Amino acid sequence: MLKQNDQDVKLLIEAMIFVSQVPLSVKTIQETLGDQIKLTKKRLLAILHELQNDYDARGISLIEVASGFRFQAKDQYSDYIALLFKEKAPRYSRALLETLSLIAYRQPITRGEIEDIRGVAVSSYIIRTLQERDWIHVVGHKEVPGKPGLFGTTKEFLDYFSLKSLSDLPELMEVAELKIAADGERAPVAEQAT
């Protein structure tokens, strides 16, 4: 039988998150432990914060994503960790990434609106791929003739990109900055008066 002191409960929660195949939310942890261990949300969040601090100096971190808490290797080690896996990371086309970006930043958005912004038709393959990865889903229908589907991102999208919410998305660069980044050129620097 487990004692209910904070240290034992912390070790239990650490083990639960470690073995879980999906991120664990505060609610899930509380419901799983149920009547056996009484955990207020405040106490549980304090334990999770303490666990996060415990892992600060380690190769992995306890992070919070949209679905809950999970352990994750630190970004600085990703290239080396990739050597463990024979599979190469999937490469996504520019069109797929542009479509996903538009959905993430402009949601809810229709396929037609995406096509208007990109200036080209959106392939059914791209939409199907994003839906199969469970990164996007139809969140409703626009009240116009034909009632096209409105796309939005999912919690799985946020989890995959280690985001807690859409507000964690990076700021959009200005169009000029995007062109410079795409062309590999530098913007002209104004001469400084001496």
Short mmCIF file of C-alpha atoms in Angstrom, two decimals:
data_model
loop_
_atom_site.label_atom_id
_atom_site.label_comp_id
_atom_site.label_asym_id
_atom_site.label_seq_id
_atom_site.Cartn_x
_atom_site.Cartn_y
_atom_site.Cartn_z
CA MET A 1 0.00 0.00 0.00
CA LEU A 2 1.26 3.44 -0.97
CA LYS A 3 1.74 6.07 1.70
CA GLN A 4 0.11 9.35 0.83
CA ASN A 5 3.03 11.65 1.61
CA ASP A 6 4.03 14.03 -1.18
CA GLN A 7 7.26 12.16 -2.02
CA ASP A 8 5.50 8.82 -2.58
CA VAL A 9 2.70 10.47 -4.55
CA LYS A 10 5.28 12.36 -6.65
CA LEU A 11 7.07 9.09 -7.49
CA LEU A 12 3.74 7.47 -8.42
CA ILE A 13 2.76 10.36 -10.72
CA GLU A 14 6.24 10.29 -12.29
CA ALA A 15 5.81 6.57 -13.01
CA MET A 16 2.31 7.06 -14.43
CA ILE A 17 3.46 9.75 -16.85
CA PHE A 18 6.57 7.76 -17.76
CA VAL A 19 4.68 4.61 -18.79
CA SER A 20 1.70 6.33 -20.41
CA GLN A 21 1.63 6.29 -24.20
CA VAL A 22 -0.32 9.55 -24.28
CA PRO A 23 0.02 12.79 -22.31
CA LEU A 24 -1.83 12.68 -18.97
CA SER A 25 -4.05 15.56 -17.99
CA VAL A 26 -4.56 16.68 -14.40
CA LYS A 27 -8.14 15.40 -14.62
CA THR A 28 -7.01 11.99 -15.90
CA ILE A 29 -4.47 11.61 -13.09
CA GLN A 30 -7.08 12.57 -10.48
CA GLU A 31 -9.71 10.21 -11.96
CA THR A 32 -7.24 7.32 -12.25
CA LEU A 33 -6.21 7.57 -8.62
CA GLY A 34 -9.84 8.09 -7.68
CA ASP A 35 -10.76 7.24 -4.14
CA GLN A 36 -7.39 5.66 -3.35
CA ILE A 37 -5.40 8.90 -3.21
CA LYS A 38 -7.11 12.23 -2.66
CA LEU A 39 -5.39 14.86 -4.78
CA THR A 40 -6.63 18.39 -5.06
CA LYS A 41 -5.83 20.15 -8.30
CA LYS A 42 -3.60 22.58 -6.39
CA ARG A 43 -1.61 19.75 -4.74
CA LEU A 44 -1.28 17.85 -8.03
CA LEU A 45 -0.07 20.95 -9.92
CA ALA A 46 2.50 21.62 -7.18
CA ILE A 47 3.78 18.03 -7.50
CA LEU A 48 3.95 18.33 -11.31
CA HIS A 49 5.84 21.63 -11.00
CA GLU A 50 8.28 19.99 -8.59
CA LEU A 51 8.78 17.12 -11.05
CA GLN A 52 9.46 19.62 -13.83
CA ASN A 53 12.14 21.23 -11.67
CA ASP A 54 13.64 17.81 -10.87
CA TYR A 55 14.20 17.23 -14.61
CA ASP A 56 15.69 20.66 -15.42
CA ALA A 57 19.27 19.34 -15.37
CA ARG A 58 18.49 16.09 -17.19
CA GLY A 59 18.32 15.01 -20.83
CA ILE A 60 14.53 14.82 -20.70
CA SER A 61 11.89 17.26 -19.56
CA LEU A 62 8.40 16.96 -18.18
CA ILE A 63 6.40 19.27 -20.43
CA GLU A 64 2.76 20.26 -20.63
CA VAL A 65 1.11 20.02 -24.04
CA ALA A 66 -2.54 20.47 -24.99
CA SER A 67 -3.55 16.97 -23.84
CA GLY A 68 -1.61 16.95 -20.58
CA PHE A 69 1.87 16.18 -19.28
CA ARG A 70 4.50 13.96 -20.92
CA PHE A 71 8.20 13.29 -20.78
CA GLN A 72 10.14 14.40 -23.82
CA ALA A 73 13.79 14.46 -24.82
CA LYS A 74 15.25 17.94 -24.87
CA ASP A 75 15.45 19.53 -28.33
CA GLN A 76 19.23 19.86 -28.25
CA TYR A 77 19.56 16.06 -28.39
CA SER A 78 17.06 15.38 -31.20
CA ASP A 79 19.66 14.88 -33.96
CA TYR A 80 21.49 12.27 -31.90
CA ILE A 81 18.33 10.51 -30.75
CA ALA A 82 17.20 10.26 -34.37
CA LEU A 83 20.20 7.97 -34.95
CA LEU A 84 18.44 5.32 -32.83
CA PHE A 85 15.66 4.96 -35.34
CA LYS A 86 16.09 3.42 -38.76
CA GLU A 87 13.08 5.30 -40.10
CA LYS A 88 13.74 8.74 -41.38
CA ALA A 89 11.49 11.50 -40.16
CA PRO A 90 8.70 12.12 -42.66
CA ARG A 91 9.39 14.92 -45.08
CA TYR A 92 6.47 17.14 -45.83
CA SER A 93 5.96 19.09 -49.01
CA ARG A 94 5.94 22.85 -48.99
CA ALA A 95 2.29 22.77 -50.10
CA LEU A 96 1.31 20.58 -47.13
CA LEU A 97 3.17 22.81 -44.66
CA GLU A 98 1.67 25.98 -46.15
CA THR A 99 -1.81 24.46 -45.91
CA LEU A 100 -1.26 23.36 -42.31
CA SER A 101 0.12 26.81 -41.41
CA LEU A 102 -2.89 28.56 -42.91
CA ILE A 103 -5.26 26.31 -40.98
CA ALA A 104 -3.32 26.81 -37.73
CA TYR A 105 -3.13 30.60 -38.00
CA ARG A 106 -6.45 31.38 -39.69
CA GLN A 107 -8.80 28.74 -38.29
CA PRO A 108 -11.58 28.14 -38.88
CA ILE A 109 -10.89 28.30 -42.61
CA THR A 110 -12.39 26.67 -45.70
CA ARG A 111 -10.51 24.90 -48.45
CA GLY A 112 -11.57 27.67 -50.85
CA GLU A 113 -10.12 30.35 -48.56
CA ILE A 114 -6.84 28.41 -48.39
CA GLU A 115 -6.79 28.22 -52.19
CA ASP A 116 -7.48 31.96 -52.47
CA ILE A 117 -4.56 32.79 -50.18
CA ARG A 118 -2.13 30.29 -51.74
CA GLY A 119 -3.26 31.03 -55.30
CA VAL A 120 -3.38 27.32 -56.20
CA ALA A 121 -5.76 24.43 -55.66
CA VAL A 122 -5.34 22.40 -52.48
CA SER A 123 -4.82 18.74 -53.28
CA SER A 124 -7.24 16.24 -51.73
CA TYR A 125 -4.13 14.25 -50.78
CA ILE A 126 -2.90 17.10 -48.57
CA ILE A 127 -6.21 17.43 -46.72
CA ARG A 128 -6.46 13.63 -46.35
CA THR A 129 -2.87 13.40 -45.05
CA LEU A 130 -3.49 16.12 -42.46
CA GLN A 131 -6.72 14.42 -41.37
CA GLU A 132 -5.08 10.97 -41.21
CA ARG A 133 -2.34 12.41 -38.98
CA ASP A 134 -5.22 13.80 -36.90
CA TRP A 135 -3.74 17.30 -37.12
CA ILE A 136 -6.89 18.90 -38.59
CA HIS A 137 -10.59 18.21 -38.55
CA VAL A 138 -13.83 19.80 -39.74
CA VAL A 139 -15.06 22.08 -36.96
CA GLY A 140 -18.23 23.23 -38.71
CA HIS A 141 -19.61 24.47 -42.01
CA LYS A 142 -19.64 27.99 -43.42
CA GLU A 143 -23.10 29.42 -43.98
CA VAL A 144 -22.68 30.03 -47.71
CA PRO A 145 -23.96 28.08 -50.72
CA GLY A 146 -22.50 24.57 -50.69
CA LYS A 147 -21.77 24.85 -46.95
CA PRO A 148 -18.03 24.13 -47.23
CA GLY A 149 -16.29 22.55 -44.26
CA LEU A 150 -14.34 24.77 -41.88
CA PHE A 151 -11.00 23.30 -40.86
CA GLY A 152 -9.31 23.70 -37.51
CA THR A 153 -6.40 22.04 -35.73
CA THR A 154 -6.66 19.31 -33.10
CA LYS A 155 -5.06 18.60 -29.74
CA GLU A 156 -2.92 16.01 -31.55
CA PHE A 157 -1.51 18.83 -33.72
CA LEU A 158 -0.64 20.82 -30.59
CA ASP A 159 0.87 17.74 -28.92
CA TYR A 160 2.96 16.83 -31.98
CA PHE A 161 4.48 20.30 -32.14
CA SER A 162 4.85 20.49 -28.32
CA LEU A 163 2.40 23.35 -27.97
CA LYS A 164 0.12 23.91 -25.01
CA SER A 165 -2.29 26.11 -26.98
CA LEU A 166 -2.52 28.00 -30.27
CA SER A 167 -1.19 31.09 -28.51
CA ASP A 168 2.16 29.26 -28.31
CA LEU A 169 2.50 29.32 -32.12
CA PRO A 170 5.44 31.47 -33.23
CA GLU A 171 4.70 34.97 -34.46
CA LEU A 172 4.11 35.25 -38.18
CA MET A 173 6.98 36.86 -40.05
CA GLU A 174 6.32 39.80 -42.29
CA VAL A 175 5.95 38.98 -46.00
CA ALA A 176 9.28 40.68 -46.78
CA GLU A 177 11.01 38.55 -44.14
CA LEU A 178 9.48 35.41 -45.63
CA LYS A 179 10.71 36.32 -49.11
CA ILE A 180 14.19 37.00 -47.76
CA ALA A 181 14.21 33.69 -45.88
CA ALA A 182 12.98 31.81 -48.96
CA ASP A 183 15.47 33.47 -51.30
CA GLY A 184 18.36 33.23 -48.86
CA GLU A 185 19.11 36.91 -49.34
CA ARG A 186 19.68 39.58 -46.76
CA ALA A 187 17.71 42.75 -46.54
CA PRO A 188 19.70 45.86 -47.39
CA VAL A 189 21.08 47.51 -44.28
CA ALA A 190 20.68 51.26 -44.09
CA GLU A 191 23.95 53.14 -43.85
CA GLN A 192 24.59 54.52 -40.44
CA ALA A 193 25.58 58.12 -40.04
CA THR A 194 29.00 58.48 -38.46
#
